[in-house]
GROMACS .gro file of C-alpha atoms in nm:
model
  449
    1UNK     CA    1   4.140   2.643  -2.340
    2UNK     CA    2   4.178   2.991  -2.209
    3UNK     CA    3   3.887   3.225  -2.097
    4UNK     CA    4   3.767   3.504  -2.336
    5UNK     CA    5   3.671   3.804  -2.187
    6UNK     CA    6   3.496   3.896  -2.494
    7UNK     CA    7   3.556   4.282  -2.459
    8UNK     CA    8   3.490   4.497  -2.711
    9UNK     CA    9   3.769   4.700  -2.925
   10UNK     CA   10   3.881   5.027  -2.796
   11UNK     CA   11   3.796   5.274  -3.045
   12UNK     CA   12   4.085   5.419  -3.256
   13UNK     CA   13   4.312   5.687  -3.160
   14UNK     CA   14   4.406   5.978  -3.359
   15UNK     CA   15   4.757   5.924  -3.477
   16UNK     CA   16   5.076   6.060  -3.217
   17UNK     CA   17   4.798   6.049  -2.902
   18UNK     CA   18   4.774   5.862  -2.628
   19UNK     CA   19   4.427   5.623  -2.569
   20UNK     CA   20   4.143   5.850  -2.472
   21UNK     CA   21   4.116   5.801  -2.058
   22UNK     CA   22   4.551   5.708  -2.049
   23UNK     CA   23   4.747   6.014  -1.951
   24UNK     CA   24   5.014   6.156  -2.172
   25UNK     CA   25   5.284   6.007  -1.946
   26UNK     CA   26   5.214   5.659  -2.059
   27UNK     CA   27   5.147   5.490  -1.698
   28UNK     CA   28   4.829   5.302  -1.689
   29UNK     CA   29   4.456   5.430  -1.549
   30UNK     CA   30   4.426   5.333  -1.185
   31UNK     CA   31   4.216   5.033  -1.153
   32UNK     CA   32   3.823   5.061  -1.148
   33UNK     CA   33   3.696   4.963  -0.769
   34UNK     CA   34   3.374   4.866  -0.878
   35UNK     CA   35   3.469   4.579  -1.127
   36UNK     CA   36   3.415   4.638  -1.492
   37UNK     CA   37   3.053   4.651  -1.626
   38UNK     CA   38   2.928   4.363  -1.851
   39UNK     CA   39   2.680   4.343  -2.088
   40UNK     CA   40   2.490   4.044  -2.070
   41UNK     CA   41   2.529   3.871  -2.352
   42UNK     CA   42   2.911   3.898  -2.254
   43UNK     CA   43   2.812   3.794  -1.848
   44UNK     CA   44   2.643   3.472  -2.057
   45UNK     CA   45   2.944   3.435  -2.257
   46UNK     CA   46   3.235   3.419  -1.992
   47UNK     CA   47   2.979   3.179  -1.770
   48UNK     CA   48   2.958   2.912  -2.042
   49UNK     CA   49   3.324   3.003  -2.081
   50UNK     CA   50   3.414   2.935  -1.743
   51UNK     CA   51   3.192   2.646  -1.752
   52UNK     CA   52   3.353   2.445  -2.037
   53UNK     CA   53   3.681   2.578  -1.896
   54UNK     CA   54   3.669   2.476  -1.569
   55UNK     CA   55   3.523   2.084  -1.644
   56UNK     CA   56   3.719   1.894  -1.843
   57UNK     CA   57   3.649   1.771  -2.246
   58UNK     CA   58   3.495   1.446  -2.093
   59UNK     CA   59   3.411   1.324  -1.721
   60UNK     CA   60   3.239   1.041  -1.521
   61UNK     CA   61   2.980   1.174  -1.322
   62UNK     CA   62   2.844   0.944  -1.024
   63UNK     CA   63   2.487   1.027  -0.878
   64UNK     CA   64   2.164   0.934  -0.839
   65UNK     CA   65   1.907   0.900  -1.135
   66UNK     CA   66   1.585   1.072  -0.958
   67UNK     CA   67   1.381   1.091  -1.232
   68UNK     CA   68   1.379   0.947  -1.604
   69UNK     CA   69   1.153   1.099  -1.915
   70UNK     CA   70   1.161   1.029  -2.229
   71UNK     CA   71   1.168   1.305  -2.534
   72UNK     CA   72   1.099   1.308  -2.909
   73UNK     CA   73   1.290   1.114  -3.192
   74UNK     CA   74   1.405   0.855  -2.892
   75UNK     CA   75   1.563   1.061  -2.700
   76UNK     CA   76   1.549   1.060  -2.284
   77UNK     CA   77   1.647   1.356  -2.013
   78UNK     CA   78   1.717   1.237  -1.697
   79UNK     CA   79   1.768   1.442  -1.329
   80UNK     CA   80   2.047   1.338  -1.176
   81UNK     CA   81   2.082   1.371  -0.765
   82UNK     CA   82   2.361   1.282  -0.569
   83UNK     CA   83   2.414   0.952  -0.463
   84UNK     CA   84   2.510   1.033  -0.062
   85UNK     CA   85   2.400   1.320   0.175
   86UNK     CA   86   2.067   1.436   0.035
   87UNK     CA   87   1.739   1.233   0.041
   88UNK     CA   88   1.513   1.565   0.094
   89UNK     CA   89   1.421   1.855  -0.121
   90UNK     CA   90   1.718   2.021  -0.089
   91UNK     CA   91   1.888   1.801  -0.308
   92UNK     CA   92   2.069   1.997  -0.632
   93UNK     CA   93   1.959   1.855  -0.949
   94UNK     CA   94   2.125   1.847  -1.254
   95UNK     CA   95   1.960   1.755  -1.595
   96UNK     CA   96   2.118   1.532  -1.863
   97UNK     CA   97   2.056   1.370  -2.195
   98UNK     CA   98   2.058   1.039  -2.375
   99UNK     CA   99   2.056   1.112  -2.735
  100UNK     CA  100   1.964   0.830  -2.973
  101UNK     CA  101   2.379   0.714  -3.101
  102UNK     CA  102   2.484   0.686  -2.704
  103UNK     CA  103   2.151   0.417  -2.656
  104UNK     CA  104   2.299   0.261  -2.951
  105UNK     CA  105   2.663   0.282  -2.801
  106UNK     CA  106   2.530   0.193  -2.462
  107UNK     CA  107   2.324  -0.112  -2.558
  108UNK     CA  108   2.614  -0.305  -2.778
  109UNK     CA  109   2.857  -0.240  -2.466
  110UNK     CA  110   2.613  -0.398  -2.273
  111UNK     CA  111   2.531  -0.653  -2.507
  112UNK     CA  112   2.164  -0.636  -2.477
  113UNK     CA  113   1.863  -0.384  -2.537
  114UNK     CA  114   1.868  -0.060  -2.352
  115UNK     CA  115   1.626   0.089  -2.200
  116UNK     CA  116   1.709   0.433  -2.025
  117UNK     CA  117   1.367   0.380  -1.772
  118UNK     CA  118   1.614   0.092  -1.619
  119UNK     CA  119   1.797   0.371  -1.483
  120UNK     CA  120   1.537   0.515  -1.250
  121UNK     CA  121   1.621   0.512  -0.933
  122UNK     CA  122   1.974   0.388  -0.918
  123UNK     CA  123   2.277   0.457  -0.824
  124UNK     CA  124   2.526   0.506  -1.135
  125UNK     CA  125   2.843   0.600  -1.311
  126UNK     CA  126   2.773   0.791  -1.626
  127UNK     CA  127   3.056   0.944  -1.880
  128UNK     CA  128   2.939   1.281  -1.974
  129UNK     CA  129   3.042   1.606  -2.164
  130UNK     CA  130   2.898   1.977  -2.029
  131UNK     CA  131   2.667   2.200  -2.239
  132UNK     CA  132   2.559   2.532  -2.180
  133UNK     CA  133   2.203   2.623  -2.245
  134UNK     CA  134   2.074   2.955  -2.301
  135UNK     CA  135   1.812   2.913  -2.026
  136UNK     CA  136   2.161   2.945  -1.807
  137UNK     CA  137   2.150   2.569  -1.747
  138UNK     CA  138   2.386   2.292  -1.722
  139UNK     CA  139   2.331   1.999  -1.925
  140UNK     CA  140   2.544   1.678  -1.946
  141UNK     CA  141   2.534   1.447  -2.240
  142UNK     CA  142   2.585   1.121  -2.186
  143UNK     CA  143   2.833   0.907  -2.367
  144UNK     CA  144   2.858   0.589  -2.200
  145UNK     CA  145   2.719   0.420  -1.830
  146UNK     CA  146   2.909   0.189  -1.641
  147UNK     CA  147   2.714  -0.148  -1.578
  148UNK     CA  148   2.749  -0.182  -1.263
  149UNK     CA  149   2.495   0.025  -1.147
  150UNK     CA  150   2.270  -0.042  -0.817
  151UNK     CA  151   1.943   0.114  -0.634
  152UNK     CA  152   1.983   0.404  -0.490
  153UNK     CA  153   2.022   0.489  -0.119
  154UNK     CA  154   1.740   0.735  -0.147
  155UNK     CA  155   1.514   0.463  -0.318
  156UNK     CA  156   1.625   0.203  -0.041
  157UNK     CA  157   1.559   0.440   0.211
  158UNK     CA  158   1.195   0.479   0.100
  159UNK     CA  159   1.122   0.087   0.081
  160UNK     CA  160   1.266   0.059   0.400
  161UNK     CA  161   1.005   0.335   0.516
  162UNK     CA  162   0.714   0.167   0.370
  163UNK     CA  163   0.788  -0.165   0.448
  164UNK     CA  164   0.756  -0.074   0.827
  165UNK     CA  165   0.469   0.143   0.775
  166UNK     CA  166   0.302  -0.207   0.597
  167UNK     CA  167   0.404  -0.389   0.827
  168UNK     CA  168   0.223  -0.191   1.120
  169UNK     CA  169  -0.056  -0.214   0.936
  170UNK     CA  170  -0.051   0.206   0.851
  171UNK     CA  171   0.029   0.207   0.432
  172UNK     CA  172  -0.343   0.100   0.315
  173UNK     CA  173  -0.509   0.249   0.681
  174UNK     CA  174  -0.636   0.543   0.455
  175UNK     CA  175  -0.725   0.387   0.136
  176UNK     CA  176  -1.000   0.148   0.384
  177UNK     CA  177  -1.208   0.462   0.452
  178UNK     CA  178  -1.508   0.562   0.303
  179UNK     CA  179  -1.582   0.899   0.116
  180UNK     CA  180  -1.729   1.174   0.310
  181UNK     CA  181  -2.103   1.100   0.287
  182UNK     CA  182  -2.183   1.485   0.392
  183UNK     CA  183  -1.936   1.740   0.396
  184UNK     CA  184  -1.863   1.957   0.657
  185UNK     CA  185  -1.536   1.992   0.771
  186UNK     CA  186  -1.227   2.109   0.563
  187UNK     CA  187  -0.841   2.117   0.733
  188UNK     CA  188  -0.590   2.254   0.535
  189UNK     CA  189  -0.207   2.197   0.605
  190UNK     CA  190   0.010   2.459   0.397
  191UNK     CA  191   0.319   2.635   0.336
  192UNK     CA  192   0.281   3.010   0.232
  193UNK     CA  193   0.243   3.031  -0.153
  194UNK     CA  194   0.071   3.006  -0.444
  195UNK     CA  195  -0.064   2.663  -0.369
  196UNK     CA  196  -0.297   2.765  -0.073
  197UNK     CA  197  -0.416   3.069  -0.249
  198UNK     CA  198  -0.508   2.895  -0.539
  199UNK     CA  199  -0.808   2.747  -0.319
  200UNK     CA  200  -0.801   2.954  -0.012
  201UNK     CA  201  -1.044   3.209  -0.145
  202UNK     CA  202  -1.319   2.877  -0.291
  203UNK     CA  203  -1.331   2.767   0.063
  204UNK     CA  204  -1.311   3.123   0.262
  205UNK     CA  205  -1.667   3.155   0.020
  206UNK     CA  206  -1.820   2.839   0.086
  207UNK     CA  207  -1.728   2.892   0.521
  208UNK     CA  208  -1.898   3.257   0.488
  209UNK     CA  209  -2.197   3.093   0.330
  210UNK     CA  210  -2.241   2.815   0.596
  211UNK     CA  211  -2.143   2.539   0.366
  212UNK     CA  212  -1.806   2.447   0.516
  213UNK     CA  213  -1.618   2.480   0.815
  214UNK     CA  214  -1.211   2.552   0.737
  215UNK     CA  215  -0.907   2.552   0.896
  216UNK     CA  216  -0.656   2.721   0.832
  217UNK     CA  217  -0.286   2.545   0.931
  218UNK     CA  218  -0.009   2.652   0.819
  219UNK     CA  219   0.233   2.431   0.811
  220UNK     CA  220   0.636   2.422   0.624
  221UNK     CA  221   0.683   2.105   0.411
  222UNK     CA  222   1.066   2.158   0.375
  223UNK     CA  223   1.354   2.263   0.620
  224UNK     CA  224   1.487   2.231   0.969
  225UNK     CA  225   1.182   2.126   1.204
  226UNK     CA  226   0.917   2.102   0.926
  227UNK     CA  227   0.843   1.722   1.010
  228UNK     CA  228   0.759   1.739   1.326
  229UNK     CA  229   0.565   2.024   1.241
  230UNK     CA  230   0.338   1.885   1.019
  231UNK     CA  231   0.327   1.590   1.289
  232UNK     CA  232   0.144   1.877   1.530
  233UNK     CA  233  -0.071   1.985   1.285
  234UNK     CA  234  -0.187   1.652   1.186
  235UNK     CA  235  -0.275   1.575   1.551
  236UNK     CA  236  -0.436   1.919   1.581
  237UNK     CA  237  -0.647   1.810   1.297
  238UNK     CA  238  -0.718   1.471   1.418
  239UNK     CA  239  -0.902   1.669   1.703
  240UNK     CA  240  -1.072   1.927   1.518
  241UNK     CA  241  -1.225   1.667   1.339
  242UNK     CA  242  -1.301   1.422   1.647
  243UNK     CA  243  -1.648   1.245   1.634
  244UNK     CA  244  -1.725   1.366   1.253
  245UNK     CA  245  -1.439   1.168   1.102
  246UNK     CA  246  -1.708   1.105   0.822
  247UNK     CA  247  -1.772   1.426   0.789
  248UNK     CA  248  -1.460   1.610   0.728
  249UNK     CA  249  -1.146   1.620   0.523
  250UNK     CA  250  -0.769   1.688   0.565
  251UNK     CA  251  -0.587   1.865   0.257
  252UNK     CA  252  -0.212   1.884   0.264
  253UNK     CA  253  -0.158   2.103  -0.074
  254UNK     CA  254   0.157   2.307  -0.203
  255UNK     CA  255   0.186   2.503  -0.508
  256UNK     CA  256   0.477   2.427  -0.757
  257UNK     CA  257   0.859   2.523  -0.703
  258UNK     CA  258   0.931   2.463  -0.356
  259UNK     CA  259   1.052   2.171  -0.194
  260UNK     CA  260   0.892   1.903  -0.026
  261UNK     CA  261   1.125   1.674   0.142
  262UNK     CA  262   0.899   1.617   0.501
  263UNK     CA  263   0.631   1.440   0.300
  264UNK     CA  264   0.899   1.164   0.269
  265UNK     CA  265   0.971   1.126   0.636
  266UNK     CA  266   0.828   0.826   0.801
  267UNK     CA  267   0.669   1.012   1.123
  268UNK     CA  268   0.481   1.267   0.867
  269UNK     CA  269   0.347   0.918   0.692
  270UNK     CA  270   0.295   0.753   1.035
  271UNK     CA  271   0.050   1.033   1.150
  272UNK     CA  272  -0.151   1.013   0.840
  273UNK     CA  273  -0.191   0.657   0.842
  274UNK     CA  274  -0.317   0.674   1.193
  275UNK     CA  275  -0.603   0.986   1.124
  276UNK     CA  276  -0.934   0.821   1.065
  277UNK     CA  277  -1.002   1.129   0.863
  278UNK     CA  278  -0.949   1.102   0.492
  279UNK     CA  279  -0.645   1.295   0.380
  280UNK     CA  280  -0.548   1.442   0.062
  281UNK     CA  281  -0.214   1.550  -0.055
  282UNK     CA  282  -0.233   1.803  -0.336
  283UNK     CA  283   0.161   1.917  -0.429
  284UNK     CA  284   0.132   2.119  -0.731
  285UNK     CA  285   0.356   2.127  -1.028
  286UNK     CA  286   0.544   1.811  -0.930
  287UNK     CA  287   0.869   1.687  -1.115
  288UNK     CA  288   0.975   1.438  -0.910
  289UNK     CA  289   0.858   1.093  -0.771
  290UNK     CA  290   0.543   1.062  -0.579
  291UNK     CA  291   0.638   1.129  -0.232
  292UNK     CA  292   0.559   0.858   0.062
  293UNK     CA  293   0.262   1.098   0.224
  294UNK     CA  294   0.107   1.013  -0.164
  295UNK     CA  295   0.100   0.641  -0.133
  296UNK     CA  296  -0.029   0.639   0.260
  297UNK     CA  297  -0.294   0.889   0.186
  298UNK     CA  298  -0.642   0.872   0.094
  299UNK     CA  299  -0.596   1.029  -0.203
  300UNK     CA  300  -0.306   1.179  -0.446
  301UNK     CA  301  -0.416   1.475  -0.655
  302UNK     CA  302  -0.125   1.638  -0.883
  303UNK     CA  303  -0.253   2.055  -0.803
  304UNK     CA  304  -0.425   2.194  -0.521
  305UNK     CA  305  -0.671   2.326  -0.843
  306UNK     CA  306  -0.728   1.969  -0.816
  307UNK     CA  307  -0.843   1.968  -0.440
  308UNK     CA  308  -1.076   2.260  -0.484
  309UNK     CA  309  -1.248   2.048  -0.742
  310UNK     CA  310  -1.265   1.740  -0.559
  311UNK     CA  311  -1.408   1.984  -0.206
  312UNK     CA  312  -1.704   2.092  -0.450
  313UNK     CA  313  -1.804   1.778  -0.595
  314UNK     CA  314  -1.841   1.620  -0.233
  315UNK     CA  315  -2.033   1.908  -0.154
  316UNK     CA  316  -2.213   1.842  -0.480
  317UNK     CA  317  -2.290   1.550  -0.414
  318UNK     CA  318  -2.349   1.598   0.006
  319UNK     CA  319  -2.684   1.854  -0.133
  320UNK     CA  320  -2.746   1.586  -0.447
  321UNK     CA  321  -2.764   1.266  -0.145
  322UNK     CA  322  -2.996   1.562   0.092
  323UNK     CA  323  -3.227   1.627  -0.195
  324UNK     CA  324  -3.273   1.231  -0.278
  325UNK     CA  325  -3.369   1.193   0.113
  326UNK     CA  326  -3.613   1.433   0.107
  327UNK     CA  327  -3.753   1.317  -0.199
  328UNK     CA  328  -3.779   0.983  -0.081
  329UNK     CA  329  -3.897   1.126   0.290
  330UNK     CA  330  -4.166   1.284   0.104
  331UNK     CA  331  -4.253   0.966  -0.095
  332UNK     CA  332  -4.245   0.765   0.271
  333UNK     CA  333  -4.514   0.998   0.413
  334UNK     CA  334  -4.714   1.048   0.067
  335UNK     CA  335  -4.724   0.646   0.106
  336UNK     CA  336  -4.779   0.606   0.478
  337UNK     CA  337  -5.049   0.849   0.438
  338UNK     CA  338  -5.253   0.632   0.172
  339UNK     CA  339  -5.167   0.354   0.355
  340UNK     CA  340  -5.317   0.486   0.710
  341UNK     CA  341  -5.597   0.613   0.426
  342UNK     CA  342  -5.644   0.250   0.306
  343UNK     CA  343  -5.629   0.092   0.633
  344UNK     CA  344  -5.881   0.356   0.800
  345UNK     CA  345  -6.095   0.271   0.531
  346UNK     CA  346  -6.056  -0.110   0.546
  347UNK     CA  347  -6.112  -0.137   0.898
  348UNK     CA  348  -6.426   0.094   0.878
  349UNK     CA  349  -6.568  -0.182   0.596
  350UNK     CA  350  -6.424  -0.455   0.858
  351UNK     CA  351  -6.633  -0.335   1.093
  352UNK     CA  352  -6.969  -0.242   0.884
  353UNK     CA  353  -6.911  -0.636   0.771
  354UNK     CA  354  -6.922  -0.747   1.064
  355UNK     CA  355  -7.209  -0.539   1.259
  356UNK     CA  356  -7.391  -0.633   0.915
  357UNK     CA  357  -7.299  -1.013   0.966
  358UNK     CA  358  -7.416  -0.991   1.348
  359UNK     CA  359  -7.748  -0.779   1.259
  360UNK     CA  360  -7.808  -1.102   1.026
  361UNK     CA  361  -7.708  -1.336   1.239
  362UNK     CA  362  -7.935  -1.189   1.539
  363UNK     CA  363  -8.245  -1.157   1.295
  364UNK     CA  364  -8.176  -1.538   1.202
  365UNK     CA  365  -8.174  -1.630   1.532
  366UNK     CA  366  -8.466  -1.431   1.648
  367UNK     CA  367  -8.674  -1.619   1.346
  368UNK     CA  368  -8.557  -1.929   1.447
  369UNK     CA  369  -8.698  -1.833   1.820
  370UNK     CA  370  -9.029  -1.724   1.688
  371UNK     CA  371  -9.067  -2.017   1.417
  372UNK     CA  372  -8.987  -2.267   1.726
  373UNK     CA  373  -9.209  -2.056   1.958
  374UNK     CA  374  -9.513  -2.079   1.674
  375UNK     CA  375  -9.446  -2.447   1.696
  376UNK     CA  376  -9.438  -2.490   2.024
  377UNK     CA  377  -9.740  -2.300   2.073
  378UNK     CA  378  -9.950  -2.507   1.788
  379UNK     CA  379  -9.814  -2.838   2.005
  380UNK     CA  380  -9.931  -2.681   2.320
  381UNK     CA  381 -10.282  -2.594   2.175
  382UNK     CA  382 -10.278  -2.939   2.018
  383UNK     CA  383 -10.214  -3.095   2.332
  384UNK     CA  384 -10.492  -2.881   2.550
  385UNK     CA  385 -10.761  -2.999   2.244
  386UNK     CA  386 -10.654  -3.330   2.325
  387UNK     CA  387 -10.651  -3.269   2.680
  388UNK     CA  388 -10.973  -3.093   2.702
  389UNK     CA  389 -11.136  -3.411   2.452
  390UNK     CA  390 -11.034  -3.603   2.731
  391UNK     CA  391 -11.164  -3.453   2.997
  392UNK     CA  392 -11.487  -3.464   2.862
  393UNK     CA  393 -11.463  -3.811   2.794
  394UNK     CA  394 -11.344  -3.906   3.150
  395UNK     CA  395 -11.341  -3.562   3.400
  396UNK     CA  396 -11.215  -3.793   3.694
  397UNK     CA  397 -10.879  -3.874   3.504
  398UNK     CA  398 -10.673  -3.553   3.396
  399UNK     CA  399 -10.438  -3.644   3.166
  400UNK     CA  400 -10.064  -3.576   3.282
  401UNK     CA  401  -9.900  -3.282   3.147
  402UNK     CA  402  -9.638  -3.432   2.847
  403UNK     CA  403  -9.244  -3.372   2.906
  404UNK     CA  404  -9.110  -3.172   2.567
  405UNK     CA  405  -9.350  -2.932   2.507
  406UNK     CA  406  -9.428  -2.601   2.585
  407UNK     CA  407  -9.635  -2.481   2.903
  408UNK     CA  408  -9.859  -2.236   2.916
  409UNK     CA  409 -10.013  -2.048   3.254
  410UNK     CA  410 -10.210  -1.795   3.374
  411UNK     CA  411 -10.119  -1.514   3.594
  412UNK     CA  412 -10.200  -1.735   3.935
  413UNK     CA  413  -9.917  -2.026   3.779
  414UNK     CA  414 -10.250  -2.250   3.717
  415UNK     CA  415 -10.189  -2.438   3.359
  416UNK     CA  416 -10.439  -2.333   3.098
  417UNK     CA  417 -10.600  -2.636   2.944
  418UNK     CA  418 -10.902  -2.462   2.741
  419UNK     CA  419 -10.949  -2.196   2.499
  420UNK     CA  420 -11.156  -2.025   2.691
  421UNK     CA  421 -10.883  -1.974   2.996
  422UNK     CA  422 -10.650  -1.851   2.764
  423UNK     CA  423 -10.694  -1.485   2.824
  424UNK     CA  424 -10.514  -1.235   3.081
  425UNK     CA  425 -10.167  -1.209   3.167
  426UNK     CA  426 -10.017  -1.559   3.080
  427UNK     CA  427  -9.668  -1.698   3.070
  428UNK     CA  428  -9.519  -1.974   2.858
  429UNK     CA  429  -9.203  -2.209   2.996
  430UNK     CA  430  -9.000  -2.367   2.761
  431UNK     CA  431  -8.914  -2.748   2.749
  432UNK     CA  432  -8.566  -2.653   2.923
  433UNK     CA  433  -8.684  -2.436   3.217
  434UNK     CA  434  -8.681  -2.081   3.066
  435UNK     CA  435  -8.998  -1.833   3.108
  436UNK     CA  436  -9.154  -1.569   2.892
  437UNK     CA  437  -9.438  -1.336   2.974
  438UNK     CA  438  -9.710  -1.270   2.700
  439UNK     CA  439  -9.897  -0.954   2.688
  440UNK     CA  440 -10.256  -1.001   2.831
  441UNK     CA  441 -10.473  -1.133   2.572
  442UNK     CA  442 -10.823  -0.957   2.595
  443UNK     CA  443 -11.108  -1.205   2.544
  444UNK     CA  444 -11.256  -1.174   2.195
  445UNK     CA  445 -11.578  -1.010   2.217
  446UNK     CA  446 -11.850  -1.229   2.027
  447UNK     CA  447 -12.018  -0.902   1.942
  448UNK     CA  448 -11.752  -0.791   1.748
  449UNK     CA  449 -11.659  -1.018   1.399
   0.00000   0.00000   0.00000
């Protein structure tokens, strides 16, 4: 097949003249330096031209199947990679299609069920034929896959990776800690781009309102010396955040087309694993696989829209958790107030109880003391009747004074054993030694009834 130039006709030339632009000797125009101009429909034309031209009818095609997705009416697109000599974002991809009659072809020459999903990830050897697209793409339509297809380096690579980064202990590190309780910190790692503005101006607000502290790293996620990088950064953050760990955040966010191949590196997963700051990777638009920095992170968001949402509901919910302590701080002292209230109060009641209790106990005893002094005086004045009968009966024999009862003297200590004596300043001992003064009786005057 032979190129077409597609150029259009020369316009006609009046008959017995030369071509308009030849000269009338007949030798040819001089050729045009600056290339001939194109129209682009005809620059379009002579690529898909050159295209079909240059790759032949049909071809086997071995690379890498990166990504698999299925389409409409059974149909499945796939991005092929190469198979050796890329595993970062540089990697050229290539798009190509398994209609619904090459599944068919595919699964009786394999003898079994097809599934095109099988394919992810793997290494394999695909017959294809070139297409065109308008969108100035090149598609490949597959025909036919060998079976002897195997995982890919790239996806061996990345097992490899996180088996050692389980094995140390580092792959589920960030998924043990605990949400930010109060937010106050924010880190941002970036490349310049539409990612970091998308949030940059949320979280400039919130820092100029005394919300939020942010930093600002920038930070390339792609190219020569972007891993180690990202390594600094993440150590720089690791300090900025040093003693708050609970209170801070680490966002790692890129908008969509541009490469990310250092968030597959093992040292860029390593020094996430080991933050004790939670750390979010936000990489916007994404086509491909979830990169290793998504599975050892704290979180995997698909935008950095995403991240700005999940900064203001912490927030959210850091003033929603304040106001529920003060509410309940308020409660605490509404209740410890009553409570000291209450207890004021009970203790005043304890102790008008028990004055009450001892003023009744004291007036109890002090009625037992004068019922037991009454009888003690109506013994004694028994006992001096008796006494004083006695005397008169025999005045050479005094009768002894009897042990138990009460005895009652006059001011010179000489026992009273008449009425009439009885008078003056007179003291009364008790059975058990003890002594109590009376107020002088005054003699009763006989004149006086």
């Amino acid at each position: 097949m032979r190129i077409h130039e597609f150029r259009r006709a020369p316009p006609a030339t009046p008959e017995g003249g030369p071509p308009p632009g030849r000269p009338r000797s007949g030798l040819p125009p001089p050729p045009d330096p600056t290339g001939p101009a194109l129209d682009i429909h005809e620059l379009w034309a002579r690529t898909g031209s050159a295209v079909r031209t240059g790759l032949p009818r049909a071809f086997r095609v071995c690379a890498t199947v990166a990504r698999v997705r299925p389409r409409r009416q059974g149909s499945y697109d796939l991005d092929l990679a190469p198979t050796h000599g890329f595993l970062g974002g540089n990697a050229p991809i290539v798009g190509a299609r398994i209609g619904v009659e090459a599944r068919a072809r595919i699964a009786v020459a394999l003898d079994r069920p097809f599934d095109p999903t099988e394919l992810e990830h793997r290494d394999v050897t695909l017959t294809c034929t070139a297409s065109w697209l308008s969108d100035a793409r090149l598609r490949l339509n597959v025909s036919a896959i060998e079976p002897a297809w195997r995982v890919s380096e790239a996806e061996l690579h990345r097992a490899r990776v996180l088996d050692g980064l389980m094995r140390a202990g580092l792959l589920e590190a960030q998924r043990q800690l605990s949400s930010p309780a109060y937010l106050e910190r924010v880190s941002v790692l970036h490349p310049p781009g539409q990612g970091w503005s998308d949030i940059a101006e949320t979280l400039h607000a919130l820092a100029d309102a005394g919300h939020l502290r942010v930093d600002d790293l920038e930070s390339r996620f792609d190219g020569p010396g972007a891993v180690p990088e990202l390594v600094r950064h993440l150590d720089e953050a690791a300090k900025l955040h040093a003693g708050c760990e609970d209170r801070g955040l680490v966002l790692l966010v890129r908008g969509g087309g541009s490469p990310a191949g250092a968030l597959d590196s093992r040292e860029v997963a390593a020094a996430i694993g080991t933050l004790t700051v939670p750390v979010v990777v936000a990489v916007g638009h994404r086509t491909d696989a979830a990169t290793i920095a998504d599975m050892v992170a704290w979180a995997s968001l698909p935008t950095p829209t995403e991240a700005r949402h999940l900064v203001l509901t912490l927030l959210d919910d850091s003033a929603a958790r304040a106001e529920r302590a003060w509410a309940d701080l308020v409660a605490a002292l509404d209740d410890l107030e009553r409570s000291v209230c209450r207890t004021a109060i009970a203790g005043c009641e304890a102790v008008a109880d028990a004055a009450e209790a001892c003023l009744e106990a004291a007036e109890r005893r002090a009625a037992t003391a004068a019922h037991a002094l009454e009888r003690g005086l109506e013994q004694t004045l028994a006992v001096l009747v008796a006494r004083e009968r006695t005397a008169c009966a025999a005045p050479e024999q005094p009768a002894a004074w009897p042990a138990g009862f009460v005895r009652l003297t006059d001011a010179a200590g000489h026992p009273i054993t008449g009425l009439e004596a009885a008078v003056g300043a007179l003291s009364v001992t008790f059975p058990d030694g003890r002594t109590l003064a009376v107020a002088p009786v005054v003699p009763l005057d006989p004149t006086i009834h």
